[in-house]
PDB file of C-alpha atoms in Angstrom:
ATOM      1  CA  MET H 165    -161.876  40.456-148.171  1.00  0.00           C
ATOM      2  CA  GLN H 166    -164.432  38.183-146.962  1.00  0.00           C
ATOM      3  CA  GLY H 167    -161.161  35.626-145.979  1.00  0.00           C
ATOM      4  CA  SER H 168    -159.468  38.261-143.826  1.00  0.00           C
ATOM      5  CA  PHE H 169    -163.326  39.248-141.709  1.00  0.00           C
ATOM      6  CA  VAL H 170    -163.405  35.366-140.852  1.00  0.00           C
ATOM      7  CA  LEU H 171    -159.492  35.840-139.986  1.00  0.00           C
ATOM      8  CA  LEU H 172    -160.178  39.017-137.805  1.00  0.00           C
ATOM      9  CA  LEU H 173    -163.158  36.990-136.299  1.00  0.00           C
ATOM     10  CA  LEU H 174    -161.196  34.198-135.776  1.00  0.00           C
ATOM     11  CA  ALA H 175    -158.247  36.714-133.996  1.00  0.00           C
ATOM     12  CA  VAL H 176    -160.889  37.809-131.701  1.00  0.00           C
ATOM     13  CA  ALA H 177    -162.749  34.959-130.827  1.00  0.00           C
ATOM     14  CA  PHE H 178    -158.814  33.426-129.683  1.00  0.00           C
ATOM     15  CA  THR H 179    -158.099  36.979-127.976  1.00  0.00           C
ATOM     16  CA  PHE H 180    -161.901  36.808-126.070  1.00  0.00           C
ATOM     17  CA  THR H 181    -161.080  33.323-124.857  1.00  0.00           C
ATOM     18  CA  GLY H 182    -157.597  33.596-123.888  1.00  0.00           C
ATOM     19  CA  THR H 183    -158.494  36.343-121.914  1.00  0.00           C
ATOM     20  CA  LEU H 184    -161.322  34.083-120.675  1.00  0.00           C
ATOM     21  CA  VAL H 185    -158.847  31.838-119.319  1.00  0.00           C
ATOM     22  CA  ARG H 186    -156.620  34.122-117.773  1.00  0.00           C
ATOM     23  CA  GLY H 187    -159.367  35.566-116.136  1.00  0.00           C
ATOM     24  CA  GLU H 188    -160.028  32.665-114.198  1.00  0.00           C
ATOM     25  CA  ASP H 189    -156.535  32.160-112.706  1.00  0.00           C
ATOM     26  CA  ASP H 190    -156.554  35.681-111.908  1.00  0.00           C
ATOM     27  CA  ASP H 191    -160.081  34.652-109.601  1.00  0.00           C
ATOM     28  CA  ASP H 192    -157.545  31.699-108.195  1.00  0.00           C
ATOM     29  CA  ASP H 193    -154.932  33.920-107.534  1.00  0.00           C
ATOM     30  CA  HIS H 194    -157.217  35.736-105.884  1.00  0.00           C
ATOM     31  CA  ALA H 195    -159.384  33.216-104.354  1.00  0.00           C
ATOM     32  CA  SER H 196    -155.628  32.238-102.622  1.00  0.00           C
ATOM     33  CA  GLU H 197    -155.007  36.108-101.248  1.00  0.00           C
ATOM     34  CA  GLU H 198    -158.575  36.010 -99.354  1.00  0.00           C
ATOM     35  CA  LEU H 199    -158.357  35.003 -95.265  1.00  0.00           C
ATOM     36  CA  GLN H 200    -159.991  31.500 -95.331  1.00  0.00           C
ATOM     37  CA  VAL H 201    -161.163  30.119 -91.758  1.00  0.00           C
ATOM     38  CA  GLU H 202    -162.831  27.028 -90.815  1.00  0.00           C
ATOM     39  CA  THR H 203    -164.918  25.812 -87.867  1.00  0.00           C
ATOM     40  CA  LEU H 204    -163.207  22.704 -86.883  1.00  0.00           C
ATOM     41  CA  MET H 205    -165.140  22.400 -83.187  1.00  0.00           C
ATOM     42  CA  LYS H 206    -167.805  25.121 -82.195  1.00  0.00           C
ATOM     43  CA  PRO H 207    -169.664  24.407 -78.613  1.00  0.00           C
ATOM     44  CA  GLU H 208    -172.982  23.578 -78.254  1.00  0.00           C
ATOM     45  CA  THR H 209    -173.642  27.020 -76.537  1.00  0.00           C
ATOM     46  CA  CYS H 210    -172.431  29.816 -77.831  1.00  0.00           C
ATOM     47  CA  SER H 211    -174.158  33.072 -76.484  1.00  0.00           C
ATOM     48  CA  VAL H 212    -170.851  35.392 -76.154  1.00  0.00           C
ATOM     49  CA  LEU H 213    -168.739  35.816 -79.743  1.00  0.00           C
ATOM     50  CA  SER H 214    -165.393  38.228 -79.893  1.00  0.00           C
ATOM     51  CA  THR H 215    -165.460  41.920 -80.861  1.00  0.00           C
ATOM     52  CA  MET H 216    -162.681  44.224 -81.596  1.00  0.00           C
ATOM     53  CA  GLY H 217    -161.360  44.870 -77.759  1.00  0.00           C
ATOM     54  CA  ASP H 218    -162.456  41.763 -76.112  1.00  0.00           C
ATOM     55  CA  THR H 219    -159.279  39.449 -74.555  1.00  0.00           C
ATOM     56  CA  LEU H 220    -159.246  36.091 -75.942  1.00  0.00           C
ATOM     57  CA  GLN H 221    -156.582  33.234 -74.517  1.00  0.00           C
ATOM     58  CA  ILE H 222    -155.615  30.816 -77.274  1.00  0.00           C
ATOM     59  CA  HIS H 223    -153.889  28.358 -77.996  1.00  0.00           C
ATOM     60  CA  TYR H 224    -151.980  27.817 -81.690  1.00  0.00           C
ATOM     61  CA  THR H 225    -150.330  25.804 -83.697  1.00  0.00           C
ATOM     62  CA  GLY H 226    -148.908  27.819 -86.742  1.00  0.00           C
ATOM     63  CA  LYS H 227    -147.730  25.735 -89.923  1.00  0.00           C
ATOM     64  CA  LEU H 228    -146.281  26.682 -93.576  1.00  0.00           C
ATOM     65  CA  MET H 229    -148.575  25.328 -95.947  1.00  0.00           C
ATOM     66  CA  ASP H 230    -146.174  22.612 -96.523  1.00  0.00           C
ATOM     67  CA  GLY H 231    -147.278  21.366 -92.958  1.00  0.00           C
ATOM     68  CA  LYS H 232    -143.957  22.277 -91.326  1.00  0.00           C
ATOM     69  CA  VAL H 233    -144.480  24.142 -88.026  1.00  0.00           C
ATOM     70  CA  ILE H 234    -143.184  27.142 -87.295  1.00  0.00           C
ATOM     71  CA  ASP H 235    -144.845  27.913 -84.324  1.00  0.00           C
ATOM     72  CA  SER H 236    -147.107  26.749 -81.357  1.00  0.00           C
ATOM     73  CA  SER H 237    -148.106  27.700 -78.104  1.00  0.00           C
ATOM     74  CA  LEU H 238    -149.208  24.390 -77.123  1.00  0.00           C
ATOM     75  CA  SER H 239    -145.869  23.649 -74.704  1.00  0.00           C
ATOM     76  CA  ARG H 240    -146.309  27.125 -73.615  1.00  0.00           C
ATOM     77  CA  ASP H 241    -148.739  29.502 -71.773  1.00  0.00           C
ATOM     78  CA  PRO H 242    -151.694  30.259 -73.525  1.00  0.00           C
ATOM     79  CA  LEU H 243    -151.086  33.719 -75.317  1.00  0.00           C
ATOM     80  CA  VAL H 244    -153.499  36.371 -74.724  1.00  0.00           C
ATOM     81  CA  VAL H 245    -154.493  38.498 -77.663  1.00  0.00           C
ATOM     82  CA  GLU H 246    -156.637  41.853 -77.100  1.00  0.00           C
ATOM     83  CA  LEU H 247    -158.185  42.310 -80.546  1.00  0.00           C
ATOM     84  CA  GLY H 248    -157.702  45.524 -82.154  1.00  0.00           C
ATOM     85  CA  LYS H 249    -154.315  46.259 -80.771  1.00  0.00           C
ATOM     86  CA  ARG H 250    -152.003  43.918 -83.630  1.00  0.00           C
ATOM     87  CA  THR H 251    -150.414  41.753 -81.221  1.00  0.00           C
ATOM     88  CA  VAL H 252    -150.630  38.965 -83.454  1.00  0.00           C
ATOM     89  CA  ILE H 253    -150.320  39.004 -87.524  1.00  0.00           C
ATOM     90  CA  SER H 254    -153.036  40.870 -89.094  1.00  0.00           C
ATOM     91  CA  GLY H 255    -154.947  37.750 -90.570  1.00  0.00           C
ATOM     92  CA  LEU H 256    -154.864  36.221 -86.894  1.00  0.00           C
ATOM     93  CA  GLU H 257    -156.858  38.497 -85.417  1.00  0.00           C
ATOM     94  CA  GLN H 258    -159.003  38.943 -87.770  1.00  0.00           C
ATOM     95  CA  SER H 259    -159.958  35.278 -87.973  1.00  0.00           C
ATOM     96  CA  LEU H 260    -160.540  35.539 -84.888  1.00  0.00           C
ATOM     97  CA  ILE H 261    -163.427  38.392 -84.765  1.00  0.00           C
ATOM     98  CA  GLY H 262    -166.726  36.201 -84.225  1.00  0.00           C
ATOM     99  CA  VAL H 263    -165.740  33.244 -82.185  1.00  0.00           C
ATOM    100  CA  CYS H 264    -166.701  31.514 -78.986  1.00  0.00           C
ATOM    101  CA  GLU H 265    -164.842  30.563 -76.119  1.00  0.00           C
ATOM    102  CA  GLY H 266    -164.102  26.878 -76.395  1.00  0.00           C
ATOM    103  CA  GLN H 267    -164.390  26.761 -80.282  1.00  0.00           C
ATOM    104  CA  LYS H 268    -162.005  25.350 -82.686  1.00  0.00           C
ATOM    105  CA  ILE H 269    -161.019  27.116 -86.122  1.00  0.00           C
ATOM    106  CA  LYS H 270    -158.509  26.514 -88.695  1.00  0.00           C
ATOM    107  CA  ALA H 271    -157.066  29.888 -89.918  1.00  0.00           C
ATOM    108  CA  THR H 272    -155.582  30.047 -94.032  1.00  0.00           C
ATOM    109  CA  ILE H 273    -153.737  33.338 -94.128  1.00  0.00           C
ATOM    110  CA  PRO H 274    -153.180  34.925 -97.708  1.00  0.00           C
ATOM    111  CA  SER H 275    -149.098  36.483 -97.216  1.00  0.00           C
ATOM    112  CA  HIS H 276    -150.196  39.207 -97.158  1.00  0.00           C
ATOM    113  CA  LEU H 277    -151.930  39.524 -93.871  1.00  0.00           C
ATOM    114  CA  ALA H 278    -149.171  37.604 -92.446  1.00  0.00           C
ATOM    115  CA  TYR H 279    -145.511  38.326 -92.992  1.00  0.00           C
ATOM    116  CA  GLY H 280    -145.454  39.688 -96.459  1.00  0.00           C
ATOM    117  CA  LYS H 281    -142.909  39.816 -99.025  1.00  0.00           C
ATOM    118  CA  LYS H 282    -140.221  39.398 -96.545  1.00  0.00           C
ATOM    119  CA  GLY H 283    -141.546  36.831 -94.257  1.00  0.00           C
ATOM    120  CA  TYR H 284    -139.501  36.211 -91.096  1.00  0.00           C
ATOM    121  CA  PRO H 285    -135.659  34.980 -92.280  1.00  0.00           C
ATOM    122  CA  PRO H 286    -135.108  31.963 -91.614  1.00  0.00           C
ATOM    123  CA  THR H 287    -138.535  30.222 -90.159  1.00  0.00           C
ATOM    124  CA  ILE H 288    -141.187  31.509 -92.744  1.00  0.00           C
ATOM    125  CA  PRO H 289    -139.839  32.377 -96.315  1.00  0.00           C
ATOM    126  CA  GLY H 290    -141.311  35.368 -98.360  1.00  0.00           C
ATOM    127  CA  ASP H 291    -144.839  35.376 -99.761  1.00  0.00           C
ATOM    128  CA  ALA H 292    -145.944  32.588 -97.457  1.00  0.00           C
ATOM    129  CA  PRO H 293    -149.243  32.145 -97.085  1.00  0.00           C
ATOM    130  CA  LEU H 294    -149.893  30.321 -93.397  1.00  0.00           C
ATOM    131  CA  GLU H 295    -152.217  27.586 -91.533  1.00  0.00           C
ATOM    132  CA  PHE H 296    -153.088  28.366 -87.627  1.00  0.00           C
ATOM    133  CA  GLU H 297    -155.498  25.688 -85.464  1.00  0.00           C
ATOM    134  CA  VAL H 298    -156.756  28.169 -83.106  1.00  0.00           C
ATOM    135  CA  GLU H 299    -158.222  26.559 -79.630  1.00  0.00           C
ATOM    136  CA  VAL H 300    -159.789  29.301 -78.023  1.00  0.00           C
ATOM    137  CA  LEU H 301    -159.717  29.101 -74.047  1.00  0.00           C
ATOM    138  CA  SER H 302    -161.285  31.831 -72.655  1.00  0.00           C
ATOM    139  CA  LEU H 303    -163.127  35.088 -73.763  1.00  0.00           C
ATOM    140  CA  THR H 304    -163.133  38.579 -71.720  1.00  0.00           C
ATOM    141  CA  GLN H 305    -165.159  41.223 -72.873  1.00  0.00           C
ATOM    142  CA  GLN H 306    -164.156  44.709 -72.878  1.00  0.00           C
ATOM    143  CA  THR H 307    -165.921  46.336 -69.938  1.00  0.00           C
ATOM    144  CA  PRO H 308    -167.678  49.943 -70.719  1.00  0.00           C
ATOM    145  CA  TRP H 309    -164.297  51.621 -69.119  1.00  0.00           C
ATOM    146  CA  GLN H 310    -161.844  49.695 -71.335  1.00  0.00           C
ATOM    147  CA  LYS H 311    -164.557  50.117 -74.742  1.00  0.00           C
ATOM    148  CA  MET H 312    -164.477  54.327 -73.290  1.00  0.00           C
ATOM    149  CA  VAL H 313    -160.422  54.447 -73.234  1.00  0.00           C
ATOM    150  CA  ASN H 314    -160.370  52.928 -76.240  1.00  0.00           C
ATOM    151  CA  ASP H 315    -162.597  54.114 -78.741  1.00  0.00           C
ATOM    152  CA  VAL H 316    -163.103  57.938 -76.727  1.00  0.00           C
ATOM    153  CA  PHE H 317    -160.087  58.595 -75.046  1.00  0.00           C
ATOM    154  CA  PRO H 318    -157.942  59.088 -78.143  1.00  0.00           C
ATOM    155  CA  LEU H 319    -160.501  60.984 -79.841  1.00  0.00           C
ATOM    156  CA  VAL H 320    -160.171  63.353 -76.650  1.00  0.00           C
ATOM    157  CA  CYS H 321    -156.652  63.529 -77.185  1.00  0.00           C
ATOM    158  CA  LEU H 322    -157.338  64.041 -81.081  1.00  0.00           C
ATOM    159  CA  ALA H 323    -159.572  67.325 -80.024  1.00  0.00           C
ATOM    160  CA  LEU H 324    -156.792  68.478 -76.832  1.00  0.00           C
ATOM    161  CA  VAL H 325    -153.897  68.890 -79.406  1.00  0.00           C
ATOM    162  CA  PRO H 326    -155.295  71.825 -81.317  1.00  0.00           C
ATOM    163  CA  THR H 327    -157.740  73.262 -78.673  1.00  0.00           C
ATOM    164  CA  LEU H 328    -153.503  73.648 -77.083  1.00  0.00           C
ATOM    165  CA  LEU H 329    -151.583  74.442 -80.414  1.00  0.00           C
ATOM    166  CA  GLY H 330    -154.657  77.237 -80.394  1.00  0.00           C
ATOM    167  CA  LEU H 331    -153.501  78.645 -76.538  1.00  0.00           C
ATOM    168  CA  VAL H 332    -149.838  78.357 -77.127  1.00  0.00           C
ATOM    169  CA  GLY H 333    -150.026  80.568 -80.187  1.00  0.00           C
ATOM    170  CA  LEU H 334    -152.699  83.006 -78.338  1.00  0.00           C
ATOM    171  CA  TYR H 335    -149.844  83.697 -75.721  1.00  0.00           C
ATOM    172  CA  LEU H 336    -147.470  83.895 -78.075  1.00  0.00           C
ATOM    173  CA  TYR H 337    -149.436  86.884 -79.849  1.00  0.00           C
ATOM    174  CA  ASN H 338    -150.570  88.218 -76.663  1.00  0.00           C
ATOM    175  CA  LYS H 339    -146.631  88.416 -75.604  1.00  0.00           C
ATOM    176  CA  ALA H 340    -145.343  89.713 -78.847  1.00  0.00           C
ATOM    177  CA  LYS H 341    -148.292  92.581 -79.075  1.00  0.00           C
ATOM    178  CA  ASP H 342    -147.247  94.380 -75.672  1.00  0.00           C
ATOM    179  CA  PRO H 343    -144.472  95.843 -75.909  1.00  0.00           C
ATOM    180  CA  LYS H 344    -142.059  95.249 -72.925  1.00  0.00           C
ATOM    181  CA  PRO H 345    -141.228  98.371 -70.981  1.00  0.00           C
ATOM    182  CA  SER H 346    -137.374  99.163 -71.380  1.00  0.00           C
ATOM    183  CA  LYS H 347    -135.016  99.396 -68.455  1.00  0.00           C
ATOM    184  CA  LYS H 348    -133.757 102.857 -68.993  1.00  0.00           C
ATOM    185  CA  LYS H 349    -138.267 103.671 -69.003  1.00  0.00           C
ATOM    186  CA  SER H 350    -138.062 102.012 -65.668  1.00  0.00           C
ATOM    187  CA  LYS H 351    -135.352 103.991 -63.820  1.00  0.00           C
ATOM    188  CA  ASP H 352    -136.494 107.633 -65.922  1.00  0.00           C
ATOM    189  CA  LYS H 353    -139.925 106.679 -63.640  1.00  0.00           C
ATOM    190  CA  LYS H 354    -138.192 105.526 -60.484  1.00  0.00           C
ATOM    191  CA  SER H 355    -135.921 108.934 -60.421  1.00  0.00           C
ATOM    192  CA  LYS H 356    -139.048 110.911 -61.422  1.00  0.00           C
ATOM    193  CA  LYS H 357    -140.619 109.084 -58.237  1.00  0.00           C
ATOM    194  CA  LYS H 358    -137.824 110.777 -55.928  1.00  0.00           C
TER     195      LYS H 358
END
């Protein structure tokens, strides 16, 4: 009886230890699934940080984790990115929030925030994390008018849709409720008038 109890205890201990080891591996996998942003250079004065809606001009170099360059803007005009408009992969856009003009960053982007399981054949394989080095050349904050258009206008449109549908429904209801005068009745009325 005591022997089987000891064996049971050992089995539980090994199972528990195996779970802990697997848990540590899962944590490593989870860490590689998070966006990592490293500041390479930050200007001495950084009074304005980028937020959603701001427009940035950037130069970037995107690489696979083995160092193979997949794209670069250095030989072209800077890329214009309006934060929140999803003009770039989501991991790159997220890494550009909270930066200032003149700042250089290195973003390690997990595959689910880049091109996902499908990748972008033939350049980017599926499930490939990417590394981007980015220099923020200029930062333009959104104006109050732009903020209103970006934030308020969609809400107004959402409110107008049910209102317009309600008005159309009311019009159709009233039209169906009122009986149409038939042509025969109108002819009878005309002949009575004569």
